[in-house]
PDB file of C-alpha atoms and ligand atoms in Angstrom:
ATOM      1  CA  MET N  96     -23.791 -13.480 -20.121  1.00  0.00           C
ATOM      2  CA  SER N  97     -22.718 -16.532 -20.704  1.00  0.00           C
ATOM      3  CA  ASN N  98     -23.347 -19.425 -19.169  1.00  0.00           C
ATOM      4  CA  GLU N  99     -19.228 -19.995 -18.402  1.00  0.00           C
ATOM      5  CA  GLU N 100     -19.572 -16.580 -17.367  1.00  0.00           C
ATOM      6  CA  GLN N 101     -22.325 -16.516 -15.125  1.00  0.00           C
ATOM      7  CA  ALA N 102     -21.263 -20.243 -13.344  1.00  0.00           C
ATOM      8  CA  GLY N 103     -17.589 -18.230 -13.053  1.00  0.00           C
ATOM      9  CA  GLN N 104     -19.360 -15.551 -11.086  1.00  0.00           C
ATOM     10  CA  THR N 105     -21.414 -17.940  -8.464  1.00  0.00           C
ATOM     11  CA  GLU N 106     -18.416 -19.923  -8.157  1.00  0.00           C
ATOM     12  CA  GLN N 107     -16.927 -16.304  -6.256  1.00  0.00           C
ATOM     13  CA  GLU N 108     -19.987 -15.205  -4.734  1.00  0.00           C
ATOM     14  CA  GLU N 109     -19.645 -18.135  -2.474  1.00  0.00           C
ATOM     15  CA  PRO N 110     -15.949 -17.139  -0.455  1.00  0.00           C
ATOM     16  CA  MET N 111     -17.477 -13.382  -1.122  1.00  0.00           C
ATOM     17  CA  ALA N 112     -20.429 -14.494   1.036  1.00  0.00           C
ATOM     18  CA  VAL N 113     -18.662 -16.163   3.269  1.00  0.00           C
ATOM     19  CA  ALA N 114     -16.423 -13.097   4.146  1.00  0.00           C
ATOM     20  CA  ALA N 115     -18.620 -10.881   4.791  1.00  0.00           C
ATOM     21  CA  GLN N 116     -20.317 -13.459   6.902  1.00  0.00           C
ATOM     22  CA  TRP N 117     -17.070 -13.575   8.922  1.00  0.00           C
ATOM     23  CA  VAL N 118     -16.899  -9.325   8.100  1.00  0.00           C
ATOM     24  CA  ALA N 119     -20.189  -8.622   9.903  1.00  0.00           C
ATOM     25  CA  THR N 120     -19.114 -11.201  13.202  1.00  0.00           C
ATOM     26  CA  ALA N 121     -16.084  -9.686  13.402  1.00  0.00           C
ATOM     27  CA  LYS N 122     -14.509  -7.533  16.497  1.00  0.00           C
ATOM     28  CA  ASN N 123     -11.148  -6.291  15.842  1.00  0.00           C
ATOM     29  CA  ILE N 124     -10.269  -6.351  11.322  1.00  0.00           C
ATOM     30  CA  VAL N 125      -7.151  -5.313  10.470  1.00  0.00           C
ATOM     31  CA  VAL N 126      -6.397  -5.098   6.180  1.00  0.00           C
ATOM     32  CA  LEU N 127      -3.282  -5.246   4.883  1.00  0.00           C
ATOM     33  CA  THR N 128      -3.217  -3.971   0.871  1.00  0.00           C
ATOM     34  CA  GLY N 129      -0.517  -4.133  -1.272  1.00  0.00           C
ATOM     35  CA  ALA N 130       0.305  -3.038  -5.562  1.00  0.00           C
ATOM     36  CA  GLY N 131      -2.852  -5.174  -6.680  1.00  0.00           C
ATOM     37  CA  ILE N 132      -5.913  -2.602  -4.976  1.00  0.00           C
ATOM     38  CA  SER N 133      -4.132   0.268  -6.818  1.00  0.00           C
ATOM     39  CA  ALA N 134      -4.378  -1.653 -10.354  1.00  0.00           C
ATOM     40  CA  GLU N 135      -7.654  -0.962 -11.335  1.00  0.00           C
ATOM     41  CA  SER N 136      -6.549   2.947 -10.621  1.00  0.00           C
ATOM     42  CA  GLY N 137      -4.070   2.656 -12.878  1.00  0.00           C
ATOM     43  CA  VAL N 138      -1.110   2.791 -10.875  1.00  0.00           C
ATOM     44  CA  PRO N 139       2.139   0.911 -12.153  1.00  0.00           C
ATOM     45  CA  THR N 140       4.088  -0.978  -9.312  1.00  0.00           C
ATOM     46  CA  PHE N 141       7.418   0.454  -8.511  1.00  0.00           C
ATOM     47  CA  ARG N 142       8.939  -1.860 -11.030  1.00  0.00           C
ATOM     48  CA  ASP N 143       5.994  -1.486 -14.097  1.00  0.00           C
ATOM     49  CA  ALA N 144       7.199   2.455 -13.987  1.00  0.00           C
ATOM     50  CA  GLN N 145      10.314   1.920 -15.529  1.00  0.00           C
ATOM     51  CA  THR N 146       9.552   1.987 -18.600  1.00  0.00           C
ATOM     52  CA  GLY N 147      10.769   4.488 -21.563  1.00  0.00           C
ATOM     53  CA  PHE N 148      13.430   6.469 -20.528  1.00  0.00           C
ATOM     54  CA  TRP N 149      13.471   5.179 -16.808  1.00  0.00           C
ATOM     55  CA  SER N 150      13.926   1.472 -18.088  1.00  0.00           C
ATOM     56  CA  GLN N 151      17.835   2.396 -18.169  1.00  0.00           C
ATOM     57  CA  TYR N 152      18.371   2.534 -14.672  1.00  0.00           C
ATOM     58  CA  ARG N 153      18.835  -0.255 -12.015  1.00  0.00           C
ATOM     59  CA  PRO N 154      16.323  -0.501  -9.259  1.00  0.00           C
ATOM     60  CA  GLU N 155      18.832  -0.548  -6.593  1.00  0.00           C
ATOM     61  CA  ASP N 156      20.152   2.972  -8.281  1.00  0.00           C
ATOM     62  CA  MET N 157      16.058   4.981  -8.328  1.00  0.00           C
ATOM     63  CA  ALA N 158      15.452   3.813  -4.411  1.00  0.00           C
ATOM     64  CA  SER N 159      18.849   3.428  -2.594  1.00  0.00           C
ATOM     65  CA  GLN N 160      20.536   6.026  -0.659  1.00  0.00           C
ATOM     66  CA  THR N 161      24.296   5.078  -2.527  1.00  0.00           C
ATOM     67  CA  GLY N 162      21.639   5.479  -5.608  1.00  0.00           C
ATOM     68  CA  TYR N 163      20.379   9.057  -4.565  1.00  0.00           C
ATOM     69  CA  ARG N 164      23.860  10.409  -3.508  1.00  0.00           C
ATOM     70  CA  ALA N 165      25.003   8.992  -7.000  1.00  0.00           C
ATOM     71  CA  ASN N 166      22.590  10.923  -9.185  1.00  0.00           C
ATOM     72  CA  PRO N 167      19.991  12.755  -6.661  1.00  0.00           C
ATOM     73  CA  ALA N 168      18.741  14.771  -9.801  1.00  0.00           C
ATOM     74  CA  MET N 169      17.962  12.210 -12.015  1.00  0.00           C
ATOM     75  CA  VAL N 170      16.000  10.062  -8.297  1.00  0.00           C
ATOM     76  CA  TRP N 171      14.037  13.243  -7.843  1.00  0.00           C
ATOM     77  CA  ARG N 172      13.405  13.949 -11.094  1.00  0.00           C
ATOM     78  CA  TRP N 173      12.090  10.076 -11.002  1.00  0.00           C
ATOM     79  CA  TYR N 174      10.378  10.352  -7.653  1.00  0.00           C
ATOM     80  CA  GLU N 175       8.677  13.458  -9.352  1.00  0.00           C
ATOM     81  CA  TYR N 176       7.363  11.238 -12.255  1.00  0.00           C
ATOM     82  CA  ARG N 177       5.812   8.712 -10.312  1.00  0.00           C
ATOM     83  CA  ARG N 178       4.315  11.464  -8.129  1.00  0.00           C
ATOM     84  CA  GLU N 179       2.335  13.097 -11.199  1.00  0.00           C
ATOM     85  CA  LEU N 180       1.580   9.713 -12.662  1.00  0.00           C
ATOM     86  CA  VAL N 181      -0.421   8.900  -8.966  1.00  0.00           C
ATOM     87  CA  ALA N 182      -1.832  12.461  -9.085  1.00  0.00           C
ATOM     88  CA  LYS N 183      -3.389  11.328 -12.532  1.00  0.00           C
ATOM     89  CA  VAL N 184      -5.923   8.718 -11.154  1.00  0.00           C
ATOM     90  CA  GLU N 185      -8.590   8.693  -8.831  1.00  0.00           C
ATOM     91  CA  PRO N 186      -9.214   5.582  -5.755  1.00  0.00           C
ATOM     92  CA  ASN N 187     -11.294   3.036  -7.377  1.00  0.00           C
ATOM     93  CA  ALA N 188     -14.188   1.406  -5.465  1.00  0.00           C
ATOM     94  CA  GLY N 189     -11.976  -0.574  -3.398  1.00  0.00           C
ATOM     95  CA  HIS N 190     -10.425   1.909  -1.879  1.00  0.00           C
ATOM     96  CA  VAL N 191     -13.533   3.419  -1.631  1.00  0.00           C
ATOM     97  CA  ALA N 192     -15.239   0.411   0.179  1.00  0.00           C
ATOM     98  CA  LEU N 193     -12.451   0.654   2.935  1.00  0.00           C
ATOM     99  CA  ALA N 194     -13.000   4.242   4.013  1.00  0.00           C
ATOM    100  CA  ALA N 195     -16.383   3.826   4.119  1.00  0.00           C
ATOM    101  CA  PHE N 196     -16.188   0.641   6.334  1.00  0.00           C
ATOM    102  CA  GLU N 197     -13.399   2.553   8.878  1.00  0.00           C
ATOM    103  CA  LYS N 198     -16.260   5.142   9.324  1.00  0.00           C
ATOM    104  CA  THR N 199     -19.662   2.014  10.210  1.00  0.00           C
ATOM    105  CA  HIS N 200     -17.277  -0.687  12.374  1.00  0.00           C
ATOM    106  CA  LYS N 201     -18.138   0.766  15.735  1.00  0.00           C
ATOM    107  CA  THR N 202     -17.943  -3.171  17.270  1.00  0.00           C
ATOM    108  CA  GLY N 203     -14.172  -3.496  17.464  1.00  0.00           C
ATOM    109  CA  GLN N 204     -10.769  -1.724  16.468  1.00  0.00           C
ATOM    110  CA  PHE N 205     -10.465  -1.566  12.448  1.00  0.00           C
ATOM    111  CA  THR N 206      -7.089  -0.754  11.186  1.00  0.00           C
ATOM    112  CA  LEU N 207      -5.370  -0.063   7.841  1.00  0.00           C
ATOM    113  CA  VAL N 208      -2.262  -0.625   7.132  1.00  0.00           C
ATOM    114  CA  THR N 209      -0.717  -0.933   2.931  1.00  0.00           C
ATOM    115  CA  GLN N 210       2.489  -1.373   1.236  1.00  0.00           C
ATOM    116  CA  ASN N 211       1.512   0.979  -0.937  1.00  0.00           C
ATOM    117  CA  VAL N 212       3.221   4.948  -1.482  1.00  0.00           C
ATOM    118  CA  ASP N 213       0.182   6.282  -3.368  1.00  0.00           C
ATOM    119  CA  GLY N 214      -1.658   7.838  -1.060  1.00  0.00           C
ATOM    120  CA  LEU N 215      -5.033   6.590  -2.937  1.00  0.00           C
ATOM    121  CA  HIS N 216      -5.599   5.364   0.735  1.00  0.00           C
ATOM    122  CA  GLN N 217      -5.909   8.725   2.323  1.00  0.00           C
ATOM    123  CA  ARG N 218      -7.645  10.367  -1.134  1.00  0.00           C
ATOM    124  CA  ALA N 219     -10.962   7.571  -0.572  1.00  0.00           C
ATOM    125  CA  GLY N 220     -11.283   9.604   2.402  1.00  0.00           C
ATOM    126  CA  SER N 221      -9.315   7.052   5.147  1.00  0.00           C
ATOM    127  CA  SER N 222      -8.404   8.558   8.024  1.00  0.00           C
ATOM    128  CA  ASP N 223      -5.892   6.441   9.735  1.00  0.00           C
ATOM    129  CA  VAL N 224      -3.532   4.493   7.028  1.00  0.00           C
ATOM    130  CA  LEU N 225      -0.641   2.993   8.385  1.00  0.00           C
ATOM    131  CA  CYS N 226       1.731   3.633   5.638  1.00  0.00           C
ATOM    132  CA  LEU N 227       4.312   0.942   5.771  1.00  0.00           C
ATOM    133  CA  HIS N 228       6.109   1.648   2.861  1.00  0.00           C
ATOM    134  CA  GLY N 229       6.816   5.449   3.810  1.00  0.00           C
ATOM    135  CA  ASP N 230       4.406   7.939   1.498  1.00  0.00           C
ATOM    136  CA  LEU N 231       5.466   9.397  -2.411  1.00  0.00           C
ATOM    137  CA  ASN N 232       3.943  12.402  -1.262  1.00  0.00           C
ATOM    138  CA  THR N 233       5.911  13.502   1.863  1.00  0.00           C
ATOM    139  CA  GLN N 234       9.172  14.571   2.639  1.00  0.00           C
ATOM    140  CA  ALA N 235      12.173  14.306   4.794  1.00  0.00           C
ATOM    141  CA  TRP N 236      15.532  15.230   4.967  1.00  0.00           C
ATOM    142  CA  LEU N 237      18.066  12.576   3.384  1.00  0.00           C
ATOM    143  CA  ASP N 238      20.832  13.193   6.572  1.00  0.00           C
ATOM    144  CA  THR N 239      19.940  13.921  10.243  1.00  0.00           C
ATOM    145  CA  PRO N 240      18.700  17.659   9.943  1.00  0.00           C
ATOM    146  CA  LYS N 241      20.636  20.055  11.651  1.00  0.00           C
ATOM    147  CA  ASP N 242      19.228  22.679  13.144  1.00  0.00           C
ATOM    148  CA  CYS N 243      19.621  25.186  10.415  1.00  0.00           C
ATOM    149  CA  CYS N 244      17.229  22.408   8.039  1.00  0.00           C
ATOM    150  CA  HIS N 245      13.969  23.759   7.765  1.00  0.00           C
ATOM    151  CA  LEU N 246      11.285  21.413   5.395  1.00  0.00           C
ATOM    152  CA  ASP N 247       9.458  24.205   4.949  1.00  0.00           C
ATOM    153  CA  TYR N 248      11.756  26.347   2.666  1.00  0.00           C
ATOM    154  CA  ALA N 249      14.342  24.135   1.893  1.00  0.00           C
ATOM    155  CA  GLU N 250      15.710  26.170  -1.096  1.00  0.00           C
ATOM    156  CA  ALA N 251      14.181  25.104  -4.609  1.00  0.00           C
ATOM    157  CA  GLY N 252      16.607  22.692  -6.839  1.00  0.00           C
ATOM    158  CA  ASP N 253      17.144  19.478  -8.596  1.00  0.00           C
ATOM    159  CA  PRO N 254      16.082  18.585  -5.639  1.00  0.00           C
ATOM    160  CA  PRO N 255      15.479  20.805  -2.783  1.00  0.00           C
ATOM    161  CA  HIS N 256      18.113  21.548   0.112  1.00  0.00           C
ATOM    162  CA  CYS N 257      19.268  23.645   2.764  1.00  0.00           C
ATOM    163  CA  ASP N 258      20.666  26.452   2.071  1.00  0.00           C
ATOM    164  CA  GLN N 259      23.283  26.687   4.616  1.00  0.00           C
ATOM    165  CA  CYS N 260      24.124  22.779   4.978  1.00  0.00           C
ATOM    166  CA  GLY N 261      23.128  21.699   1.279  1.00  0.00           C
ATOM    167  CA  ASN N 262      21.260  18.452   3.065  1.00  0.00           C
ATOM    168  CA  LEU N 263      19.478  16.897   0.793  1.00  0.00           C
ATOM    169  CA  VAL N 264      15.296  16.733   0.545  1.00  0.00           C
ATOM    170  CA  ARG N 265      14.661  12.504  -0.091  1.00  0.00           C
ATOM    171  CA  PRO N 266      10.868  11.258  -0.834  1.00  0.00           C
ATOM    172  CA  ALA N 267       9.318   9.882   2.391  1.00  0.00           C
ATOM    173  CA  VAL N 268       9.531   6.332   1.459  1.00  0.00           C
ATOM    174  CA  VAL N 269      11.404   3.309   2.504  1.00  0.00           C
ATOM    175  CA  TRP N 270      14.509   2.218   0.289  1.00  0.00           C
ATOM    176  CA  PHE N 271      16.503  -0.491  -0.326  1.00  0.00           C
ATOM    177  CA  GLY N 272      18.672  -1.312   2.882  1.00  0.00           C
ATOM    178  CA  GLU N 273      16.427   0.796   4.893  1.00  0.00           C
ATOM    179  CA  ALA N 274      14.326   0.089   8.354  1.00  0.00           C
ATOM    180  CA  LEU N 275      10.365   0.575   7.796  1.00  0.00           C
ATOM    181  CA  PRO N 276       8.926   3.460  10.128  1.00  0.00           C
ATOM    182  CA  TYR N 277       9.405   1.849  13.278  1.00  0.00           C
ATOM    183  CA  ARG N 278       6.295   3.008  14.770  1.00  0.00           C
ATOM    184  CA  VAL N 279       4.129   2.712  12.097  1.00  0.00           C
ATOM    185  CA  LEU N 280       5.104  -1.463  11.676  1.00  0.00           C
ATOM    186  CA  ASP N 281       4.916  -1.455  15.799  1.00  0.00           C
ATOM    187  CA  ARG N 282       1.037  -0.624  15.325  1.00  0.00           C
ATOM    188  CA  ALA N 283       0.736  -2.558  12.411  1.00  0.00           C
ATOM    189  CA  GLN N 284       2.086  -6.014  14.585  1.00  0.00           C
ATOM    190  CA  LYS N 285       0.343  -4.684  17.533  1.00  0.00           C
ATOM    191  CA  ALA N 286      -2.983  -4.615  15.729  1.00  0.00           C
ATOM    192  CA  SER N 287      -2.673  -7.665  13.685  1.00  0.00           C
ATOM    193  CA  GLU N 288      -1.843  -9.898  16.874  1.00  0.00           C
ATOM    194  CA  ALA N 289      -4.839  -8.694  18.608  1.00  0.00           C
ATOM    195  CA  CYS N 290      -7.173  -8.906  15.502  1.00  0.00           C
ATOM    196  CA  ASP N 291      -9.676 -11.857  14.997  1.00  0.00           C
ATOM    197  CA  LEU N 292      -9.791 -11.309  11.543  1.00  0.00           C
ATOM    198  CA  MET N 293      -7.602  -9.772   8.659  1.00  0.00           C
ATOM    199  CA  LEU N 294      -7.611  -9.498   5.012  1.00  0.00           C
ATOM    200  CA  VAL N 295      -5.113  -9.616   2.674  1.00  0.00           C
ATOM    201  CA  VAL N 296      -5.637  -7.548  -0.469  1.00  0.00           C
ATOM    202  CA  GLY N 297      -3.832  -7.230  -3.202  1.00  0.00           C
ATOM    203  CA  THR N 298      -0.292  -7.951  -2.233  1.00  0.00           C
ATOM    204  CA  ALA N 299       2.185 -11.297  -4.108  1.00  0.00           C
ATOM    205  CA  GLY N 300       2.734 -11.735  -0.297  1.00  0.00           C
ATOM    206  CA  ALA N 301       7.095 -11.898  -1.063  1.00  0.00           C
ATOM    207  CA  VAL N 302       8.260  -9.191   0.987  1.00  0.00           C
ATOM    208  CA  TYR N 303       8.727  -8.896   4.693  1.00  0.00           C
ATOM    209  CA  PRO N 304       8.332  -7.488   7.206  1.00  0.00           C
ATOM    210  CA  ALA N 305       4.851  -6.821   5.331  1.00  0.00           C
ATOM    211  CA  ALA N 306       3.771 -10.101   4.766  1.00  0.00           C
ATOM    212  CA  GLY N 307       5.005 -11.113   7.891  1.00  0.00           C
ATOM    213  CA  LEU N 308       1.701  -9.381   9.441  1.00  0.00           C
ATOM    214  CA  ALA N 309      -0.573 -12.216   7.950  1.00  0.00           C
ATOM    215  CA  ARG N 310       0.837 -14.859   9.834  1.00  0.00           C
ATOM    216  CA  LEU N 311       1.655 -13.278  12.877  1.00  0.00           C
ATOM    217  CA  ALA N 312      -2.529 -13.224  12.809  1.00  0.00           C
ATOM    218  CA  SER N 313      -2.555 -16.642  11.536  1.00  0.00           C
ATOM    219  CA  ARG N 314      -0.972 -17.389  14.390  1.00  0.00           C
ATOM    220  CA  VAL N 315      -3.186 -16.293  16.984  1.00  0.00           C
ATOM    221  CA  GLY N 316      -5.503 -17.494  15.729  1.00  0.00           C
ATOM    222  CA  ALA N 317      -7.466 -14.675  13.040  1.00  0.00           C
ATOM    223  CA  LYS N 318      -8.890 -15.601   9.886  1.00  0.00           C
ATOM    224  CA  VAL N 319      -7.191 -14.741   7.271  1.00  0.00           C
ATOM    225  CA  ILE N 320      -9.130 -13.869   3.847  1.00  0.00           C
ATOM    226  CA  ILE N 321      -6.771 -13.366   0.882  1.00  0.00           C
ATOM    227  CA  VAL N 322      -8.336 -11.248  -2.379  1.00  0.00           C
ATOM    228  CA  ASN N 323      -6.549 -11.682  -4.572  1.00  0.00           C
ATOM    229  CA  PRO N 324      -7.515 -12.529  -8.626  1.00  0.00           C
ATOM    230  CA  SER N 325      -3.468 -15.016  -8.861  1.00  0.00           C
ATOM    231  CA  VAL N 326      -2.161 -17.014  -6.232  1.00  0.00           C
ATOM    232  CA  SER N 327       0.144 -15.554  -3.069  1.00  0.00           C
ATOM    233  CA  GLU N 328       2.395 -16.595  -1.425  1.00  0.00           C
ATOM    234  CA  LEU N 329       0.467 -16.414   1.639  1.00  0.00           C
ATOM    235  CA  ASP N 330      -2.231 -18.186  -0.007  1.00  0.00           C
ATOM    236  CA  ASP N 331      -0.980 -21.694   2.817  1.00  0.00           C
ATOM    237  CA  ALA N 332      -1.615 -19.135   5.853  1.00  0.00           C
ATOM    238  CA  ALA N 333      -5.365 -18.340   4.338  1.00  0.00           C
ATOM    239  CA  ASP N 334      -8.597 -19.757   5.519  1.00  0.00           C
ATOM    240  CA  LEU N 335     -10.501 -18.081   2.681  1.00  0.00           C
ATOM    241  CA  ILE N 336      -9.390 -17.130  -0.491  1.00  0.00           C
ATOM    242  CA  VAL N 337     -11.457 -14.345  -3.037  1.00  0.00           C
ATOM    243  CA  ARG N 338      -9.955 -14.844  -6.378  1.00  0.00           C
ATOM    244  CA  SER N 339     -11.744 -11.645  -7.960  1.00  0.00           C
ATOM    245  CA  PRO N 340     -10.332  -7.621  -8.130  1.00  0.00           C
ATOM    246  CA  ALA N 341     -10.295  -5.312  -4.912  1.00  0.00           C
ATOM    247  CA  SER N 342     -12.488  -3.429  -6.576  1.00  0.00           C
ATOM    248  CA  VAL N 343     -15.465  -6.092  -6.749  1.00  0.00           C
ATOM    249  CA  ALA N 344     -14.902  -7.700  -4.065  1.00  0.00           C
ATOM    250  CA  LEU N 345     -14.286  -5.440  -1.315  1.00  0.00           C
ATOM    251  CA  PRO N 346     -17.347  -3.077  -1.296  1.00  0.00           C
ATOM    252  CA  TRP N 347     -19.035  -7.243  -1.212  1.00  0.00           C
ATOM    253  CA  ILE N 348     -17.623  -8.353   1.702  1.00  0.00           C
ATOM    254  CA  LEU N 349     -17.548  -5.242   3.510  1.00  0.00           C
ATOM    255  CA  GLY N 350     -21.148  -4.679   2.662  1.00  0.00           C
ATOM    256  CA  THR N 351     -20.720  -0.846   1.551  1.00  0.00           C
ATOM    257  CA  GLY N 352     -21.816  -1.071  -1.676  1.00  0.00           C
ATOM    258  CA  GLU N 353     -24.691  -1.666  -3.812  1.00  0.00           C
ATOM    259  CA  THR N 354     -23.991  -5.526  -4.896  1.00  0.00           C
ATOM    260  CA  ARG N 355     -23.952  -6.802  -1.081  1.00  0.00           C
ATOM    261  CA  ILE N 356     -27.371  -4.657  -0.254  1.00  0.00           C
ATOM    262  CA  ALA N 357     -29.173  -6.299  -3.212  1.00  0.00           C
ATOM    263  CA  ALA N 358     -27.898  -9.801  -2.980  1.00  0.00           C
TER     264      ALA N 358
HETATM  265  N1  APR M  55      -7.843  -6.742  -7.071  1.00  0.00           N
HETATM  266  C1  APR M  55      -6.742  -7.272  -6.242  1.00  0.00           C
HETATM  267  N2  APR M  55      -5.336  -7.914  -6.328  1.00  0.00           N
HETATM  268  C2  APR M  55      -4.651  -8.140  -7.564  1.00  0.00           C
HETATM  269  C3  APR M  55      -5.955  -7.088  -8.609  1.00  0.00           C
HETATM  270  C4  APR M  55      -6.599  -6.429  -7.990  1.00  0.00           C
HETATM  271  N3  APR M  55      -7.691  -6.040  -8.834  1.00  0.00           N
HETATM  272  N4  APR M  55      -4.789  -7.240  -9.739  1.00  0.00           N
HETATM  273  C5  APR M  55      -3.381  -7.483  -9.234  1.00  0.00           C
HETATM  274  N5  APR M  55      -3.519  -8.077  -7.882  1.00  0.00           N
HETATM  275  C6  APR M  55      -2.288  -8.647  -7.192  1.00  0.00           C
HETATM  276  C7  APR M  55      -1.068  -9.973  -8.059  1.00  0.00           C
HETATM  277  O1  APR M  55      -2.160 -10.798  -8.111  1.00  0.00           O
HETATM  278  C8  APR M  55      -0.443  -9.388  -6.947  1.00  0.00           C
HETATM  279  O2  APR M  55      -0.286 -10.727  -6.687  1.00  0.00           O
HETATM  280  O3  APR M  55      -1.988  -7.556  -7.131  1.00  0.00           O
HETATM  281  C9  APR M  55      -0.696  -8.406  -6.741  1.00  0.00           C
HETATM  282  C10 APR M  55       0.249  -6.953  -6.484  1.00  0.00           C
HETATM  283  O4  APR M  55       1.693  -7.711  -6.249  1.00  0.00           O
HETATM  284  P1  APR M  55       3.379  -6.825  -6.229  1.00  0.00           P
HETATM  285  O5  APR M  55       3.375  -6.017  -7.057  1.00  0.00           O
HETATM  286  O6  APR M  55       4.493  -7.677  -6.624  1.00  0.00           O
HETATM  287  O7  APR M  55       2.691  -6.224  -5.218  1.00  0.00           O
HETATM  288  P2  APR M  55       3.034  -5.789  -3.500  1.00  0.00           P
HETATM  289  O8  APR M  55       2.889  -7.020  -3.384  1.00  0.00           O
HETATM  290  O9  APR M  55       1.950  -4.563  -2.840  1.00  0.00           O
HETATM  291  O10 APR M  55       4.918  -5.913  -3.303  1.00  0.00           O
HETATM  292  C11 APR M  55       5.493  -5.035  -1.940  1.00  0.00           C
HETATM  293  O11 APR M  55       7.587  -4.743  -2.827  1.00  0.00           O
HETATM  294  O12 APR M  55       7.561  -3.532  -5.044  1.00  0.00           O
HETATM  295  C12 APR M  55       8.282  -3.376  -3.508  1.00  0.00           C
HETATM  296  O13 APR M  55       7.577  -2.097  -2.144  1.00  0.00           O
HETATM  297  C13 APR M  55       7.040  -2.265  -3.175  1.00  0.00           C
HETATM  298  O14 APR M  55       5.171  -2.179  -1.679  1.00  0.00           O
HETATM  299  C14 APR M  55       5.997  -2.894  -2.956  1.00  0.00           C
HETATM  300  C15 APR M  55       6.468  -4.066  -1.741  1.00  0.00           C
END
């Protein structure tokens, strides 16, 4: 390792050590994650996935009720393409550290809130994930289901539909112009109000109400730690910023990885 690299590493270890100290003494902890935590697993963001064939379509047409009604087969295939991308990747050390921490944090509440729809937290072993923007691998009905609509035996097709009324199956993700799932958001807000520490990991902090959770926690006096190699729009709400990738910082900060044990 060069002297420069060594200096950079030491610079980052200091905030990580402070963060680890805060985590070790906190009772109620909320973690809010975004696309950055899955970037190291190779999950492209919504916009990054719009490459090649898909680059000809506008995001609003791929992720809105209007777009789906206009071209259900195209939108359904776009989500199948994204489900296939996600199925090929694995959770990384950041996801794994959070799943391990959930099992060991016994002194208070631990709440994991994510804006990601990729299911990697669940695959890493987190058992209670508040998915603010839904879940790519879950389906729902486009229109209010009638008695004839049963997801279990929706007619196969592109996309699947109710064989009696034609109601379309859709991915259970939050589209442009739609509200976040009320109960999930409510739990996330209550946990943010009641926490004494919030970790904000891998989010640009530009999309609300998700980003508002960090501001809420800060307002009620919780310490806010940001883990992000780059500047984010929530930096002004942070008490501490760790400028490292999530896969490096989280095992360290949460005390679940070898790096911290050896340090
Ligand atoms: N570790 C931590 N953070 C990282 C890493 C990493 N290895 N790599 C990138 N980041 C950071 C980037 O610096 C950026 O700030 O992750 C953030 C990703 O930002 P966005 O792509 O805007 O993702 P996010 O904030 O989750 O977007 C929120 O917007 O696109 C919609 O609904 C979609 O849920 C998404 C929401």
